């Protein structure tokens, strides 16, 4: 979601300067590629780029294609075939050994159409519910639907896409569907989007600052909670989406966690942590991180049991204490990296490992 948020911000800045932009979207990949379908990049008429569609090898040529799309005011699809090992002849030094299809769409300055690409991107990041983005292009010919909504498509196409969209929502996996319309084949890429990870940091000490900063860098929504007004302040946490000050019960009453929410307890106040952990039992959370050694975790859970607060075995699997991956972290910044890495792994349901030891492709099969 961070990439989409950055693209929206760059588009708004360009509009204020009356500068033309185009949106480049990876809509299909065969074989190996640095980025997967759904990767986006905004191109400004000045040559400024926001987001990425590759590891840097495509951007130079994509800039030229995007500027041409702006000049012609026309959507266009460009296919980069990098399966030829002698890719130097393309002039872009790819070396990814895959076929990448990029759709270029010129954007209207201050576009108010609710079905315009930028409006649909805004809608996708606005809430905390799963959403979908549809991007359609002709396999042959020049009639490209581009980034659009289901409602804006012809009814015959809507009928054929509805089931696939429902499936994408249920499985949280993107999909491609090829539909024949008016004698031409069109490929529709339906991207399943999950809301940004929400990180609730309970504890506003100095070691919470790099954790909040790293989460913000990743595009996560950051919430800071503490019982001390002097610590949980906008001056100390300017990037926080929300600041909650009060007792654990008062803080818990203001929280709005969901299945994309992680909570990390790092108050360095044992009694506050105990009370806060007790309130978290009523929420369905995929991740609760406890700063400190395993002995502290055991003591917390034991003391809560003595108070009649017992976590089920399933709830205990969501408690990560000590929080973080074993990266040899020592400093607060290194610990922040360790914690955010573990949260990412949990949210993506992956097992951390060295990529060089992975027998299968890094990404799932290309779509």
XYZ file of C-alpha atoms in Angstrom:
367
model
C 0.000 0.000 0.000
C 2.894 2.379 0.582
C 3.701 2.499 -3.113
C 0.108 3.436 -3.930
C 0.087 6.106 -1.202
C 3.321 7.571 -2.568
C 1.889 7.605 -6.094
C -1.237 9.440 -4.922
C 0.877 12.040 -3.099
C 3.095 12.534 -6.168
C 0.037 12.878 -8.422
C -1.487 15.512 -6.125
C 1.789 17.443 -6.062
C 1.973 17.337 -9.872
C -1.597 18.583 -10.173
C -0.837 21.571 -7.972
C 1.971 22.425 -10.391
C -0.232 21.727 -13.442
C 2.120 18.953 -14.559
C 0.996 16.004 -16.660
C 1.513 12.446 -15.392
C 1.065 8.865 -16.538
C 0.572 5.666 -14.573
C 2.602 2.582 -15.507
C 1.279 -0.757 -14.203
C 2.730 -4.253 -14.493
C -0.301 -6.218 -15.718
C 1.233 -9.568 -16.648
C 4.452 -11.512 -16.158
C 5.696 -14.737 -17.690
C 8.847 -16.214 -16.226
C 11.122 -14.243 -13.938
C 10.755 -10.565 -13.118
C 11.879 -8.279 -10.291
C 8.334 -6.960 -9.741
C 5.048 -8.831 -9.969
C 1.703 -7.834 -11.550
C 0.235 -4.886 -9.683
C 3.511 -2.994 -9.315
C 3.041 0.644 -10.298
C 5.026 3.733 -11.134
C 3.900 7.318 -11.664
C 5.793 9.249 -14.329
C 5.821 13.038 -14.267
C 6.298 15.064 -17.450
C 9.466 16.397 -15.797
C 10.888 12.876 -15.701
C 10.324 12.322 -11.980
C 9.428 8.722 -11.072
C 7.441 7.505 -8.073
C 7.158 3.793 -7.373
C 8.855 1.092 -9.437
C 7.995 -1.506 -12.072
C 11.363 -3.270 -12.005
C 14.664 -3.223 -10.194
C 15.669 -0.208 -12.278
C 16.291 -1.911 -15.611
C 12.925 -1.001 -17.167
C 12.493 2.474 -15.764
C 14.572 4.311 -18.367
C 12.667 2.938 -21.342
C 9.370 3.109 -19.438
C 9.936 6.824 -18.915
C 10.070 7.321 -22.691
C 6.929 5.230 -23.230
C 5.066 7.084 -20.496
C 5.986 10.489 -21.911
C 4.757 9.297 -25.319
C 1.466 8.176 -23.745
C 1.112 11.632 -22.169
C 1.897 13.356 -25.472
C -0.563 11.193 -27.425
C -3.087 11.137 -24.555
C -3.593 7.445 -25.231
C -3.327 4.223 -23.211
C -0.762 1.788 -24.538
C 0.581 -1.644 -23.655
C 4.301 -2.386 -23.980
C 5.686 -5.919 -23.735
C 9.307 -6.371 -22.697
C 10.587 -9.805 -23.717
C 13.754 -10.499 -21.755
C 13.980 -14.225 -22.408
C 16.691 -13.590 -24.997
C 19.996 -13.725 -23.133
C 21.372 -11.132 -25.530
C 19.105 -8.488 -24.040
C 21.697 -5.762 -24.525
C 20.305 -5.268 -28.006
C 17.129 -3.941 -26.375
C 19.152 -1.106 -24.939
C 17.778 -1.595 -21.436
C 19.983 -4.392 -19.995
C 17.191 -6.466 -18.451
C 18.568 -9.868 -17.606
C 15.425 -11.037 -15.773
C 14.610 -13.837 -18.233
C 10.901 -13.087 -18.351
C 8.185 -11.381 -20.370
C 6.727 -8.303 -18.689
C 3.640 -6.447 -19.907
C 3.310 -2.819 -18.807
C 0.198 -0.700 -19.299
C 0.720 3.058 -19.591
C -2.193 5.373 -18.812
C -2.084 9.174 -19.099
C -3.820 10.790 -16.128
C -6.021 13.871 -16.142
C -4.980 16.776 -13.906
C -7.337 17.053 -10.910
C -9.476 14.217 -12.307
C -12.841 14.094 -10.456
C -14.181 11.011 -12.243
C -14.878 8.393 -9.551
C -13.822 5.652 -11.976
C -10.542 7.316 -12.925
C -7.359 5.385 -12.058
C -6.223 7.793 -9.357
C -9.688 7.838 -7.749
C -9.711 4.046 -7.604
C -6.264 4.044 -6.016
C -7.517 6.505 -3.394
C -10.480 4.284 -2.639
C -8.237 1.245 -2.257
C -6.133 2.878 0.481
C -8.930 4.786 2.203
C -10.283 2.058 4.483
C -9.097 -1.007 6.350
C -11.084 -3.549 4.360
C -9.708 -5.773 1.577
C -10.260 -4.308 -1.890
C -9.650 -5.080 -5.548
C -8.272 -3.141 -8.480
C -9.142 -4.091 -12.060
C -6.833 -3.397 -14.979
C -7.816 -4.458 -18.502
C -5.871 -4.445 -21.746
C -6.448 -5.776 -25.249
C -4.169 -8.651 -26.213
C -4.209 -7.298 -29.753
C -5.311 -3.880 -30.867
C -5.343 -0.570 -29.009
C -8.588 -0.669 -27.030
C -7.423 -0.818 -23.421
C -9.822 -0.431 -20.518
C -6.936 0.392 -18.190
C -7.383 0.761 -14.445
C -11.125 0.789 -13.976
C -14.006 -0.261 -11.756
C -16.377 -3.161 -12.331
C -19.290 -0.742 -12.654
C -17.573 1.132 -15.493
C -17.212 -1.999 -17.648
C -19.791 -3.264 -20.166
C -22.393 -5.463 -18.483
C -21.354 -8.545 -20.453
C -17.823 -8.202 -19.026
C -19.138 -7.482 -15.537
C -21.034 -10.765 -15.562
C -17.914 -12.725 -16.468
C -15.680 -10.988 -13.924
C -17.970 -11.098 -10.886
C -17.130 -14.666 -9.862
C -13.395 -14.076 -10.283
C -13.552 -10.927 -8.170
C -15.423 -12.791 -5.454
C -12.777 -15.518 -5.523
C -9.947 -12.986 -5.397
C -11.517 -11.408 -2.332
C -12.035 -14.734 -0.577
C -8.562 -16.140 -1.323
C -6.711 -12.801 -1.111
C -4.989 -13.775 -4.363
C -4.886 -11.819 -7.605
C -6.050 -13.395 -10.853
C -6.182 -12.981 -14.625
C -9.222 -13.552 -16.817
C -9.314 -13.388 -20.633
C -12.632 -12.254 -22.098
C -13.660 -11.821 -25.737
C -15.503 -8.565 -26.301
C -16.478 -7.071 -29.661
C -14.305 -9.584 -31.480
C -11.151 -8.839 -29.451
C -9.564 -10.676 -26.548
C -8.999 -8.634 -23.399
C -6.961 -9.665 -20.377
C -8.269 -8.411 -17.049
C -5.912 -8.387 -14.093
C -7.778 -8.389 -10.780
C -5.485 -7.366 -7.973
C -6.453 -8.351 -4.439
C -5.276 -5.704 -1.998
C -4.993 -5.981 1.753
C -5.026 -2.857 3.958
C -1.755 -1.582 5.365
C -0.450 -3.324 8.445
C -1.481 -1.415 11.558
C 1.179 -1.385 14.257
C 0.080 -0.458 17.765
C 3.123 0.330 19.890
C 2.273 0.293 23.572
C 5.069 2.260 25.178
C 6.462 5.598 24.039
C 10.020 5.326 25.287
C 13.057 6.210 23.220
C 13.345 2.670 21.851
C 9.832 2.968 20.396
C 10.894 5.853 18.143
C 12.966 3.813 15.630
C 10.271 1.119 15.589
C 7.634 3.722 14.710
C 9.917 5.266 12.094
C 10.648 1.903 10.467
C 6.968 0.982 10.391
C 6.197 4.340 8.773
C 8.931 3.757 6.189
C 7.171 0.497 5.305
C 3.888 2.347 4.851
C 2.228 0.901 7.949
C -0.344 2.747 10.033
C 1.307 3.585 13.361
C -0.547 3.986 16.668
C 1.270 4.990 19.854
C -0.211 4.270 23.293
C 1.176 5.143 26.704
C 0.102 6.389 30.087
C 2.511 9.341 29.976
C 1.622 12.573 28.196
C 5.255 13.615 28.198
C 6.222 10.584 26.143
C 3.295 9.934 23.796
C 3.436 13.322 22.090
C 3.284 14.567 18.483
C 6.727 16.077 18.954
C 8.265 12.685 19.698
C 6.116 10.736 17.225
C 5.229 13.092 14.347
C 4.534 10.156 12.000
C 1.946 8.510 14.264
C -1.544 8.130 12.803
C -2.963 8.231 16.330
C -1.780 8.841 19.898
C -3.674 7.323 22.838
C -2.858 8.332 26.399
C -4.358 6.696 29.447
C -4.691 3.531 31.468
C -4.700 0.198 29.617
C -8.501 0.065 29.811
C -8.803 3.618 28.476
C -6.378 2.877 25.654
C -8.045 -0.431 24.744
C -11.413 1.311 24.448
C -9.987 3.490 21.657
C -8.221 0.773 19.694
C -9.714 -0.588 16.474
C -7.635 -3.676 15.721
C -8.277 -6.122 12.899
C -6.534 -9.127 11.356
C -3.903 -6.833 9.844
C -2.986 -5.376 13.247
C 0.113 -6.112 15.289
C 0.605 -4.958 18.876
C 4.000 -4.635 20.548
C 4.206 -4.109 24.313
C 7.341 -2.148 25.221
C 6.432 0.157 28.098
C 9.208 -1.101 30.426
C 6.482 -0.936 33.077
C 5.584 -4.460 34.141
C 2.261 -3.587 35.759
C 1.148 -1.609 32.684
C 2.133 -4.506 30.418
C 0.184 -6.995 32.549
C -2.959 -4.856 32.462
C -2.577 -4.143 28.747
C -2.075 -7.783 27.844
C -5.231 -8.635 29.762
C -7.256 -6.184 27.669
C -5.814 -7.602 24.430
C -7.327 -11.003 25.167
C -10.705 -9.735 23.951
C -9.311 -8.902 20.492
C -8.623 -11.350 17.659
C -5.041 -10.409 16.886
C -2.541 -12.238 14.656
C 0.463 -10.767 16.484
C 1.192 -9.610 20.028
C 4.863 -8.873 20.618
C 6.390 -8.771 24.085
C 9.670 -6.937 24.516
C 11.986 -8.726 26.906
C 13.142 -12.286 27.657
C 11.090 -15.462 27.696
C 11.055 -15.360 31.510
C 9.105 -12.112 31.368
C 6.593 -13.643 28.959
C 6.097 -16.634 31.243
C 5.700 -14.396 34.262
C 3.148 -12.211 32.480
C 1.022 -15.184 31.472
C 1.338 -16.789 34.916
C 0.312 -13.621 36.740
C -2.677 -13.217 34.423
C -3.727 -16.806 35.091
C -3.638 -16.038 38.805
C -6.081 -13.195 38.029
C -8.351 -15.536 36.082
C -7.214 -14.306 32.649
C -6.266 -17.378 30.621
C -5.248 -17.369 26.982
C -6.286 -20.313 24.839
C -3.643 -22.321 22.996
C -4.674 -20.580 19.767
C -4.329 -17.154 21.378
C -0.915 -18.120 22.730
C 0.321 -18.851 19.208
C -0.213 -15.165 18.418
C 1.993 -14.090 21.338
C 5.582 -13.544 20.253
C 7.806 -13.091 23.249
C 10.596 -12.283 22.959
C 9.398 -10.240 19.990
C 11.465 -10.191 16.811
C 13.611 -12.455 14.651
C 17.033 -13.629 15.761
C 19.171 -11.259 13.682
C 21.811 -10.564 16.307
C 20.160 -7.207 17.050
C 21.610 -5.045 19.834
C 20.659 -1.405 19.265
C 17.119 -0.011 19.306
C 17.206 0.433 15.528
C 18.403 -3.123 14.966
C 15.698 -4.427 17.292
C 13.131 -2.394 15.330
C 14.304 -4.144 12.144
C 14.043 -7.512 13.874
C 10.497 -6.817 15.100
C 9.149 -5.418 11.820
C 10.675 -8.345 9.917
C 8.913 -10.833 12.180
C 5.600 -8.997 11.870
C 5.903 -9.053 8.066
C 6.579 -12.788 8.121
C 3.547 -13.419 10.337
C 1.233 -11.229 8.260
C 2.408 -12.854 5.022
C 2.279 -16.314 6.598
C 5.839 -17.128 5.607
C 8.710 -18.801 7.437
C 11.833 -16.612 7.590
C 14.814 -18.206 5.853
C 17.788 -17.396 3.696
C 16.545 -16.920 0.136
C 19.576 -18.775 -1.218
C 18.282 -21.883 0.563
C 14.855 -21.675 -1.041
C 14.399 -24.411 -3.644
C 11.269 -22.889 -5.201
C 11.007 -19.482 -6.902
C 11.070 -16.493 -4.548
C 7.588 -15.440 -5.658
C 4.559 -17.574 -6.344
C 3.905 -18.563 -9.949
C 3.576 -15.501 -12.164
C 0.076 -14.390 -13.082
